[in-house]
PDB file of C-alpha atoms and ligand atoms in Angstrom:
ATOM      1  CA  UNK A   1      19.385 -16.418  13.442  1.00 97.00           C
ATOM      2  CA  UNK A   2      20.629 -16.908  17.144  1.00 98.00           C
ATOM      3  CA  UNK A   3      19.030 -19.684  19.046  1.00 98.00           C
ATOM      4  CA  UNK A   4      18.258 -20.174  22.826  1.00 98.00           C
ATOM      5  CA  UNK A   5      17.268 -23.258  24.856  1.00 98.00           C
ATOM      6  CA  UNK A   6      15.712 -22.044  28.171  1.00 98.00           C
ATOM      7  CA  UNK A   7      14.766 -24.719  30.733  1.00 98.00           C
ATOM      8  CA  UNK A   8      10.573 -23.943  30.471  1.00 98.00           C
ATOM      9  CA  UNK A   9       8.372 -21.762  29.251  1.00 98.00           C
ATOM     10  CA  UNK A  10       8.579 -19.113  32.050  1.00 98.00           C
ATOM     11  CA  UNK A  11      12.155 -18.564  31.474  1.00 98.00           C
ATOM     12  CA  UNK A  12      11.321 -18.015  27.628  1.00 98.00           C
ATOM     13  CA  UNK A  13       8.496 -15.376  28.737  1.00 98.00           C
ATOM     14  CA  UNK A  14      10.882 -13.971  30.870  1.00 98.00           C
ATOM     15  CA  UNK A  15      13.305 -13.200  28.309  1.00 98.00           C
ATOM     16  CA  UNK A  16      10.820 -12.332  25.747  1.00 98.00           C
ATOM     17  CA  UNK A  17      10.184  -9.771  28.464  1.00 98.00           C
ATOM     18  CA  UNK A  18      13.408  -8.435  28.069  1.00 98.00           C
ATOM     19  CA  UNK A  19      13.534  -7.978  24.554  1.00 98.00           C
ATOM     20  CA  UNK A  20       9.921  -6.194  24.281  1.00 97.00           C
ATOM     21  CA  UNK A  21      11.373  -4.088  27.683  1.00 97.00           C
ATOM     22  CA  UNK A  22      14.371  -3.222  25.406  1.00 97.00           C
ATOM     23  CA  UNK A  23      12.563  -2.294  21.815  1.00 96.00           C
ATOM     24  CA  UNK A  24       9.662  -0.175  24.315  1.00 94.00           C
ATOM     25  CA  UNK A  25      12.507   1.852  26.342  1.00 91.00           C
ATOM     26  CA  UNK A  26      14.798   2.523  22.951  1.00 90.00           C
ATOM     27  CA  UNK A  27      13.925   5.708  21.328  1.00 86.00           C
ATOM     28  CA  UNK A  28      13.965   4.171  18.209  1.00 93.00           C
ATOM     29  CA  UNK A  29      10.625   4.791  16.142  1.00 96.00           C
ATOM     30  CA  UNK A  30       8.077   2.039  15.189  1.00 98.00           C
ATOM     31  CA  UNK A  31       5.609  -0.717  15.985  1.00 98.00           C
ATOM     32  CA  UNK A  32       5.677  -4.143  17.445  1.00 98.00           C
ATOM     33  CA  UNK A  33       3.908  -7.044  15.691  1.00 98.00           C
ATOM     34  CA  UNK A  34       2.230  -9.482  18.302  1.00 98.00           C
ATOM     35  CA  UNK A  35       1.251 -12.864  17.608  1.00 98.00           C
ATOM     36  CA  UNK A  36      -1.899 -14.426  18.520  1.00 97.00           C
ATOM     37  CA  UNK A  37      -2.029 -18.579  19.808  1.00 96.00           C
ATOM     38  CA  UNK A  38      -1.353 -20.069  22.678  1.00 96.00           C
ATOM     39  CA  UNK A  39       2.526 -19.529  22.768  1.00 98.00           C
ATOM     40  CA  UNK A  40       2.306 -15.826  23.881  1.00 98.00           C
ATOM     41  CA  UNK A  41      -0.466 -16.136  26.978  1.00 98.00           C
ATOM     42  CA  UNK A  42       2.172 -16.886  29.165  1.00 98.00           C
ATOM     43  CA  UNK A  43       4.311 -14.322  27.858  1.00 98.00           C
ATOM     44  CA  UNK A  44       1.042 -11.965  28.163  1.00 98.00           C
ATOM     45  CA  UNK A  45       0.301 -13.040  31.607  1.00 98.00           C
ATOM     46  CA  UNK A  46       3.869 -12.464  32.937  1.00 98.00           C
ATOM     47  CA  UNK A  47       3.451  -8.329  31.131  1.00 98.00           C
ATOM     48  CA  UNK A  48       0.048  -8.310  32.481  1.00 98.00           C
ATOM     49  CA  UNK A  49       2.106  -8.273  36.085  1.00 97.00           C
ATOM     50  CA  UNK A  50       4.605  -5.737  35.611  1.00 97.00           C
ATOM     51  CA  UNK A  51       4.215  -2.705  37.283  1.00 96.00           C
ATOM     52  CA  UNK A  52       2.345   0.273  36.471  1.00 96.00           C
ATOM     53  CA  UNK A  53       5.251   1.991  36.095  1.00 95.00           C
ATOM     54  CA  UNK A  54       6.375  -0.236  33.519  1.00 95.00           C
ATOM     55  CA  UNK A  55       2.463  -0.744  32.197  1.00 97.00           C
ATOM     56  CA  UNK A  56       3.030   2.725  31.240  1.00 96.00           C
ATOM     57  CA  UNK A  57       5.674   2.186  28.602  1.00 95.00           C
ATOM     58  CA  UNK A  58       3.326  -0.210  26.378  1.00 97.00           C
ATOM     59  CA  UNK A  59       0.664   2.814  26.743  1.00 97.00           C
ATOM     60  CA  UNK A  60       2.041   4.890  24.056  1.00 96.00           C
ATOM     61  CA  UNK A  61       3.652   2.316  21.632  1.00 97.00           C
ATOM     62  CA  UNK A  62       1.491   1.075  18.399  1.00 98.00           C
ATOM     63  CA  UNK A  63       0.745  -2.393  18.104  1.00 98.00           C
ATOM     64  CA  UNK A  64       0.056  -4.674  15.409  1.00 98.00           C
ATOM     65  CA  UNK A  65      -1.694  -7.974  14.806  1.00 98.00           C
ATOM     66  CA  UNK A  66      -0.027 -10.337  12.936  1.00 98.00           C
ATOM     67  CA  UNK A  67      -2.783 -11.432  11.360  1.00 98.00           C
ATOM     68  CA  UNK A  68      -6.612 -12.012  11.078  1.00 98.00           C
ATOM     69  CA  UNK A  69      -8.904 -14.679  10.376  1.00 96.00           C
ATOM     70  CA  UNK A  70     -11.076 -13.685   7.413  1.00 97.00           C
ATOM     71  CA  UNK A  71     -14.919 -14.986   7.800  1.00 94.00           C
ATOM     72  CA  UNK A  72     -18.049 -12.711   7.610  1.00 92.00           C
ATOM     73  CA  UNK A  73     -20.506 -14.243  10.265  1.00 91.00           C
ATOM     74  CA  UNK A  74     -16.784 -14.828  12.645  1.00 91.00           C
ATOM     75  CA  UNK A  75     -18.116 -13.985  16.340  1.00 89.00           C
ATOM     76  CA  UNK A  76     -15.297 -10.930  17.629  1.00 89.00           C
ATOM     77  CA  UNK A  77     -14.231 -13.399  20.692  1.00 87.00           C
ATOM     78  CA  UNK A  78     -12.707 -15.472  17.765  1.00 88.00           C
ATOM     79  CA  UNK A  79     -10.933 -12.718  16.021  1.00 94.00           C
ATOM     80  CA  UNK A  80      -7.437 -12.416  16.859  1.00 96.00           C
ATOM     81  CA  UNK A  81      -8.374  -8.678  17.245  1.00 97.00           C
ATOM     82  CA  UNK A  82     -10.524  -9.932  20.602  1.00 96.00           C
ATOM     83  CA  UNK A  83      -7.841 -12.198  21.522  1.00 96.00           C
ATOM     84  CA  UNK A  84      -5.325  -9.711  21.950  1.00 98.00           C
ATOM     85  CA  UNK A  85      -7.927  -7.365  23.576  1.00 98.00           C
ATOM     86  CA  UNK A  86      -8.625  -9.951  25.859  1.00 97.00           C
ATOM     87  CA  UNK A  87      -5.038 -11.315  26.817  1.00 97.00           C
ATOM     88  CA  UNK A  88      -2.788  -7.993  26.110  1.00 98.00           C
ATOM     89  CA  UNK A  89      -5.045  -4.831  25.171  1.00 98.00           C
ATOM     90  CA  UNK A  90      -7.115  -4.692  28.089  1.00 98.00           C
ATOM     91  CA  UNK A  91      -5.083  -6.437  31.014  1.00 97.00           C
ATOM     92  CA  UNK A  92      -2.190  -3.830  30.076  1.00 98.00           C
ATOM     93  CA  UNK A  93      -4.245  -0.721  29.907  1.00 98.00           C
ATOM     94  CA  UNK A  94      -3.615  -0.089  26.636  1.00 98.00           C
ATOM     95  CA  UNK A  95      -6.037   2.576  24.705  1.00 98.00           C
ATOM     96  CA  UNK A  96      -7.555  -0.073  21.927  1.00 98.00           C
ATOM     97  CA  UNK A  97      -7.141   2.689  19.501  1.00 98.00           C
ATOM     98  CA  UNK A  98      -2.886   1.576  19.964  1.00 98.00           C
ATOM     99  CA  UNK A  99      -3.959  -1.963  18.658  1.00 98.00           C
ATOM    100  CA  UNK A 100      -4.316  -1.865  14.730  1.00 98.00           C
ATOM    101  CA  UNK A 101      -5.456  -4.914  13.278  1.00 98.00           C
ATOM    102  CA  UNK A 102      -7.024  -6.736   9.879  1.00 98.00           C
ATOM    103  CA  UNK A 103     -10.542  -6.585   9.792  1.00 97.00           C
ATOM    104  CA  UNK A 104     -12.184 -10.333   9.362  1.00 96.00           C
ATOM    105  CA  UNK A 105     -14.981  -8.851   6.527  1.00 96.00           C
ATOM    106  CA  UNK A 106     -13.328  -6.285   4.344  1.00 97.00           C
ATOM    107  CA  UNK A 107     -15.428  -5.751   1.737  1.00 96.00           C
ATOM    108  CA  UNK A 108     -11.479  -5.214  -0.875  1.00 97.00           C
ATOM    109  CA  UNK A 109      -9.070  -7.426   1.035  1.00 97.00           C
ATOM    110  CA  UNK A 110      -6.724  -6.058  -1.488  1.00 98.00           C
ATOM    111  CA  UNK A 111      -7.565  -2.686  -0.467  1.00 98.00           C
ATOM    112  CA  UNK A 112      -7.351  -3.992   3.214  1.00 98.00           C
ATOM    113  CA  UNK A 113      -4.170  -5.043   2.920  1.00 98.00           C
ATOM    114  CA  UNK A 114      -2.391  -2.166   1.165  1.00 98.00           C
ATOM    115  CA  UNK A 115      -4.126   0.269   4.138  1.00 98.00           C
ATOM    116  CA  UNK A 116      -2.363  -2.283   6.471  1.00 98.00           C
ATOM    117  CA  UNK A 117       0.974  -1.728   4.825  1.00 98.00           C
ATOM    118  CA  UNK A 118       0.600   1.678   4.679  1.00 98.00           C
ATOM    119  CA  UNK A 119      -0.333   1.859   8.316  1.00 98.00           C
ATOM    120  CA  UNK A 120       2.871   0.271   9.236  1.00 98.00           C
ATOM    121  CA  UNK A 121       4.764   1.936   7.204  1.00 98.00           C
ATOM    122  CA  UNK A 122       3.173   5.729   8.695  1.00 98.00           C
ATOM    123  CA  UNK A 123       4.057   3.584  12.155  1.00 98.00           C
ATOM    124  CA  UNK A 124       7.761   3.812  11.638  1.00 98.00           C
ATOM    125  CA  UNK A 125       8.060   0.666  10.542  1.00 98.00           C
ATOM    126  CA  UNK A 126       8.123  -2.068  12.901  1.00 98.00           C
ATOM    127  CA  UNK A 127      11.193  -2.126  14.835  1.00 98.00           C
ATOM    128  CA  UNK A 128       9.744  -5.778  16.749  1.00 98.00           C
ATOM    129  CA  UNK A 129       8.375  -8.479  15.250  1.00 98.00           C
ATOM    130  CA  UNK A 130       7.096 -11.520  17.841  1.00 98.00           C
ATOM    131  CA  UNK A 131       6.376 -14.286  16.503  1.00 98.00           C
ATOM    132  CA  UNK A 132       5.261 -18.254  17.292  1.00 98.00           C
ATOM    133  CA  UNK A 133       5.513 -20.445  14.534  1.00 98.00           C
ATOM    134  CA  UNK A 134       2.886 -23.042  12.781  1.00 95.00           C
ATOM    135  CA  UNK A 135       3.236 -26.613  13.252  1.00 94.00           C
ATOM    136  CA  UNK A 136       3.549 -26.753   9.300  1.00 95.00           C
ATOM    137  CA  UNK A 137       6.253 -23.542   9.637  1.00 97.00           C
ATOM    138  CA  UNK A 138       3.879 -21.169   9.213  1.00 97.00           C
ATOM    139  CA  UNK A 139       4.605 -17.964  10.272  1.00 98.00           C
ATOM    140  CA  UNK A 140       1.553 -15.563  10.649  1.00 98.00           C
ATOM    141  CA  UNK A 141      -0.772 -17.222   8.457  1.00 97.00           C
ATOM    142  CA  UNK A 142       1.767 -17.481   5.957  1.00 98.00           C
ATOM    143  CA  UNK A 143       1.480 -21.296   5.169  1.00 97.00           C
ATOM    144  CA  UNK A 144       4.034 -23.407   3.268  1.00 97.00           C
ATOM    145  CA  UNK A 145       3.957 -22.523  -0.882  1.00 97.00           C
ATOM    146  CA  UNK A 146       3.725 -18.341   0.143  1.00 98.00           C
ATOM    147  CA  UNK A 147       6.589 -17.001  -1.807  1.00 98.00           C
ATOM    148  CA  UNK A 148       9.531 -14.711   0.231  1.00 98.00           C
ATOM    149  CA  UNK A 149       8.868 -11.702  -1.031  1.00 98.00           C
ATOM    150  CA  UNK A 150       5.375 -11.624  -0.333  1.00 98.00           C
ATOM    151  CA  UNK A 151       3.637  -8.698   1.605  1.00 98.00           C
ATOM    152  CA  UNK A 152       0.196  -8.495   3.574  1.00 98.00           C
ATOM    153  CA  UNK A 153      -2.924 -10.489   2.325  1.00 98.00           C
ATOM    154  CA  UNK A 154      -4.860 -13.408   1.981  1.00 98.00           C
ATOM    155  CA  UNK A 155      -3.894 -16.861   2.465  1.00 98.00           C
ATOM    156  CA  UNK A 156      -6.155 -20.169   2.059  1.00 97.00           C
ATOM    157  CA  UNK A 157      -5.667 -21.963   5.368  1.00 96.00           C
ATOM    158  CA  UNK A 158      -4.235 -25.697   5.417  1.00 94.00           C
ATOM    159  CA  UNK A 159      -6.299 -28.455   7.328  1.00 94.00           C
ATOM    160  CA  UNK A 160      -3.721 -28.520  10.020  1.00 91.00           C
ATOM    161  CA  UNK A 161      -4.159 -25.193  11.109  1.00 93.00           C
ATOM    162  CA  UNK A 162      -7.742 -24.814  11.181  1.00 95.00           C
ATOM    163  CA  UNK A 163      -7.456 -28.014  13.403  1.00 94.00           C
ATOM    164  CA  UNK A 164      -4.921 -26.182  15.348  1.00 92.00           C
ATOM    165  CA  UNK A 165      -7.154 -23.322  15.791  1.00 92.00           C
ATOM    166  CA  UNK A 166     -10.491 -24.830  16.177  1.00 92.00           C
ATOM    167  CA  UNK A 167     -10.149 -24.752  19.856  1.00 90.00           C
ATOM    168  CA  UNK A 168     -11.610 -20.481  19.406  1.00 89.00           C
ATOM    169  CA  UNK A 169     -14.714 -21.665  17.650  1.00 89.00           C
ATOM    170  CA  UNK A 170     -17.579 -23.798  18.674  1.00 88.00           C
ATOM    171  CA  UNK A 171     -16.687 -26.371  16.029  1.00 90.00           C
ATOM    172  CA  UNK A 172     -14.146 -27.652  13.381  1.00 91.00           C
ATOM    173  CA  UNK A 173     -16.798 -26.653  10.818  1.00 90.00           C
ATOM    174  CA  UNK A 174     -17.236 -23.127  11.821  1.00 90.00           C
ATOM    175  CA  UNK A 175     -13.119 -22.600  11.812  1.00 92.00           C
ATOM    176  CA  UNK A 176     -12.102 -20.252   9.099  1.00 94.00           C
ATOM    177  CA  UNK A 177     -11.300 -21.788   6.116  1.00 96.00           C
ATOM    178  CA  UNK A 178      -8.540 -18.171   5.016  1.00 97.00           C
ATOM    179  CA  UNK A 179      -7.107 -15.774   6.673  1.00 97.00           C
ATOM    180  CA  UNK A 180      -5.181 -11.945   6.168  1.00 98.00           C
ATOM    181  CA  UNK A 181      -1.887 -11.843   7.144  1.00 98.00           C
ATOM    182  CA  UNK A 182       1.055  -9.772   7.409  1.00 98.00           C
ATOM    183  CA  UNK A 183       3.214 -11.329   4.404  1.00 98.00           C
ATOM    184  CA  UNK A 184       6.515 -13.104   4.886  1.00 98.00           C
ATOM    185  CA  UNK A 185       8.526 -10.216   3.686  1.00 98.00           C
ATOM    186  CA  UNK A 186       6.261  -7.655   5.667  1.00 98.00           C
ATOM    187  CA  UNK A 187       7.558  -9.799   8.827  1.00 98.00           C
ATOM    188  CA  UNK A 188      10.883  -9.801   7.642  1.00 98.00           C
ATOM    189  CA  UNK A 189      10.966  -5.818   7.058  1.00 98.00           C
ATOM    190  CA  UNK A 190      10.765  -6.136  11.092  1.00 98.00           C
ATOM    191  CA  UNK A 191      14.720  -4.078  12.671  1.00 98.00           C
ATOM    192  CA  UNK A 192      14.387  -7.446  15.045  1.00 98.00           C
ATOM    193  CA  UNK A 193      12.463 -10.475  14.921  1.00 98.00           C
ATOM    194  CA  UNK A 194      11.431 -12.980  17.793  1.00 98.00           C
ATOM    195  CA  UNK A 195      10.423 -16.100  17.354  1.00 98.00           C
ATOM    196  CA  UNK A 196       8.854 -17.862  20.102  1.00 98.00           C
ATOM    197  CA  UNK A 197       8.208 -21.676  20.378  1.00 98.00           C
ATOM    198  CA  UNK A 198       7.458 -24.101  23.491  1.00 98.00           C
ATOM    199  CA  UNK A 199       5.909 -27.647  24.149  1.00 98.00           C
ATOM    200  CA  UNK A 200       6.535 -31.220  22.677  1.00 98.00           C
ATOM    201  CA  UNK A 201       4.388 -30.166  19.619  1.00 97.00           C
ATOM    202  CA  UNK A 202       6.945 -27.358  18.422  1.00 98.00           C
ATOM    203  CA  UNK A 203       9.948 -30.413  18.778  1.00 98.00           C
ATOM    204  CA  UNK A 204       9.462 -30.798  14.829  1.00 98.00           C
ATOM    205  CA  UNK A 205       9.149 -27.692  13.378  1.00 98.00           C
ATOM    206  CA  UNK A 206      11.687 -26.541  15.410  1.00 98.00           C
ATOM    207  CA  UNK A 207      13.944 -29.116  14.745  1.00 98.00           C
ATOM    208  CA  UNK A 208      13.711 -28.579  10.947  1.00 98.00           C
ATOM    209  CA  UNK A 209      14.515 -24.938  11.242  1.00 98.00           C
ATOM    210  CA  UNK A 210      17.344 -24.883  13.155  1.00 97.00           C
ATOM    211  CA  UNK A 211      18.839 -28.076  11.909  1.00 96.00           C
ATOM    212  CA  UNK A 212      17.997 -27.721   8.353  1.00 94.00           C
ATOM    213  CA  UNK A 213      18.719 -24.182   7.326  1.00 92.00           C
ATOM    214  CA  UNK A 214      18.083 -23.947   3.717  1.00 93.00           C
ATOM    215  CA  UNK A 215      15.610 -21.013   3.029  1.00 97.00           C
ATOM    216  CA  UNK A 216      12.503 -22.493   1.577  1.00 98.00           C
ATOM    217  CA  UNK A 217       8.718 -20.984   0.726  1.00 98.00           C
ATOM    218  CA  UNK A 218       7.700 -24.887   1.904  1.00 98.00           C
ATOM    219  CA  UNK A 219       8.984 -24.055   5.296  1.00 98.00           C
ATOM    220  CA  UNK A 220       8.259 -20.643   5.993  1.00 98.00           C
ATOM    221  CA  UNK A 221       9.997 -20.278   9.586  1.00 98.00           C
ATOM    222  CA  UNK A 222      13.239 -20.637   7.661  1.00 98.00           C
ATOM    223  CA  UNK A 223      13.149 -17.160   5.879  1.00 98.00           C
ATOM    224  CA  UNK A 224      14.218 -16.284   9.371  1.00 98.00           C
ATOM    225  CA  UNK A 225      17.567 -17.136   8.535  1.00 98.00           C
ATOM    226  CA  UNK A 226      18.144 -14.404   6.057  1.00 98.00           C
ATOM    227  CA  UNK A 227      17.202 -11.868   8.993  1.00 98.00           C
ATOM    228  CA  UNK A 228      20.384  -9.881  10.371  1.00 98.00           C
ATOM    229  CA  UNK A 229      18.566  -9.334  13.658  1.00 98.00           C
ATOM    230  CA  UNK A 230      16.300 -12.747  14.531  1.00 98.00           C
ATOM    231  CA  UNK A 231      16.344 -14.456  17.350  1.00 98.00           C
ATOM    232  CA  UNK A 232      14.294 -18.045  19.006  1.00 98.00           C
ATOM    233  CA  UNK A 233      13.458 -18.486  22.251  1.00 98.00           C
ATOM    234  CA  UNK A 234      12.203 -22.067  23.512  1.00 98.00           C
ATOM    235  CA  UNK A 235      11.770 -24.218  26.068  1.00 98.00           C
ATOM    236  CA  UNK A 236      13.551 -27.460  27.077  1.00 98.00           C
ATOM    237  CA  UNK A 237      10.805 -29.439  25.643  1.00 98.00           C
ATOM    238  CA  UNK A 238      10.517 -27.976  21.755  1.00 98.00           C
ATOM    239  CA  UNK A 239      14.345 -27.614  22.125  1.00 98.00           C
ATOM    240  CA  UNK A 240      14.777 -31.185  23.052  1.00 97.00           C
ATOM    241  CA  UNK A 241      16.709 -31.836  19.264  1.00 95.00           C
ATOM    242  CA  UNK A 242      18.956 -28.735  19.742  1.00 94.00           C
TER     243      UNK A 242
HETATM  244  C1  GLP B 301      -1.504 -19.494  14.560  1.00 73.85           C
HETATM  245  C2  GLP B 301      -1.173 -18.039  14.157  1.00 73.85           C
HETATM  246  C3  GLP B 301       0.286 -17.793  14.285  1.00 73.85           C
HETATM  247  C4  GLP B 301       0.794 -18.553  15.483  1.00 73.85           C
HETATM  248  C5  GLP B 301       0.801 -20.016  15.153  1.00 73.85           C
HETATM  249  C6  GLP B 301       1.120 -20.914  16.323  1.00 73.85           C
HETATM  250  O1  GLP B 301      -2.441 -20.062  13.808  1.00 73.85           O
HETATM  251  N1  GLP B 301      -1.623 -17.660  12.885  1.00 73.85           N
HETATM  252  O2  GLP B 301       0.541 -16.398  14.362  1.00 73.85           O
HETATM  253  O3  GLP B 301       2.086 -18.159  15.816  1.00 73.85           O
HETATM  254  O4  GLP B 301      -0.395 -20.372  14.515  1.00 73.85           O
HETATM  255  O5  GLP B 301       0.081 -20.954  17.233  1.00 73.85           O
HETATM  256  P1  GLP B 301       0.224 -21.588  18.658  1.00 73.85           P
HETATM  257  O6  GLP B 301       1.034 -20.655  19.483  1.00 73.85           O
HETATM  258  O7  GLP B 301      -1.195 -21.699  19.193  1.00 73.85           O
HETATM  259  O8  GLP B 301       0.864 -22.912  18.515  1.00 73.85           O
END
């Protein structure tokens, strides 16, 4: 994994930029993987200004969400699907039909996640994976204890990050209690991957992974260091240990 310390978090938007700008313009096949939270607004707001020139180049690519939260009566502002309608999807011009996600009531979420997989897979691939990361290490919603190898599906959520999420629901009660998610090895399958992390609250976890790199399923951020091709962008302020 190669690390970069950028003074703030427009310079890491700005050079997440550039990577997406590079995977879009490559004629390599395959999807991106986008992250939902509140690490990739900026980055979303910064694309949401390019030209329409440029616009144009996200128009024909196939997206995927990382990953879903799984409750029934879930209102589609809280999905991450209406997130990244709201903050990417839309502002971009992008036809929705480009944005594949996890739905947040399947009826078989093993059945949900194997047409997920095989979605990706009739995708290319995915040739970008962005990512933020948990304050736990999570990555996606794959929180600590999710074995390596695992591919797409459910995950019970910890305490931390359905306090870390509550802010899209009306209360702490109504957060999800699980989740879909691509699985750590689904992430990993990803040519590139791009982690994203800024603010005084990613100081920790991104301390531990670049510090401490021993690959561990109790820190899943670290698998990142058996990737040929990952990268981490962050500000001064998470980066202030580096
Ligand atoms: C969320 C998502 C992750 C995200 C992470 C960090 O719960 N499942 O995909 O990267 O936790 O979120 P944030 O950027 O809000 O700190």
């Amino acid at each position: 994994m190669k690390w970069e310390v950028l003074k703030d978090e427009a310079a890491v938007s700005a050079r997440a930029e550039e990577f997406l700008l590079e995977s879009l313009v490559s004629s390599e096949v395959g999807a991106i993987a986008l992250p939902t939270g509140k690490t990739p607004v900026a980055l979303y707001q910064r694309l949401n200004l390019l030209s329409e020139d440029l616009k144009a180049q996200f128009r024909t690519q196939t997206w995927f969400a990382l990953d879903e939260f799984l409750r029934r009566d879930l209102a589609p502002e809280s999905s991450f699907r209406g997130f990244l309608l709201r903050h990417f999807i839309h502002p971009m011009g992008i036809p929705e039909g480009n944005l594949l996600t996890l739905s947040f009531h399947p009826d078989d979420p093993e059945k949900e996640a194997t047409r997920y997989e095989s979605a990706i897979a009739a995708a290319g691939g995915l040739k970008l994976a962005l990512l933020g990361i948990g304050l736990n290490g999570h990555i996606g919603f794959n929180e600590p204890g999710t074995p390596l190898d695992s591919r797409t599906g459910v995950r019970r959520l910890t305490e931390k990050s359905r306090k870390a999420n509550a802010y899209l629901f009306p209360s702490l009660e109504e957060t999800a209690h699980e989740a879909m998610t691509m699985g750590i090895s689904t992430i990993l399958s990803a040519r590139r991957v791009l982690m994203l992390a800024t603010g005084a609250s990613k100081e920790a976890p991104v301390s531990r992974l670049v510090k401490d790199r021993s690959i561990t399923e109790t820190f899943p951020a670290s698998a990142l260091w058996s990737h040929p091709d990952s990268w981490l962008l962050v500000d001064s302020t998470a980066g202030a240990a580096l």
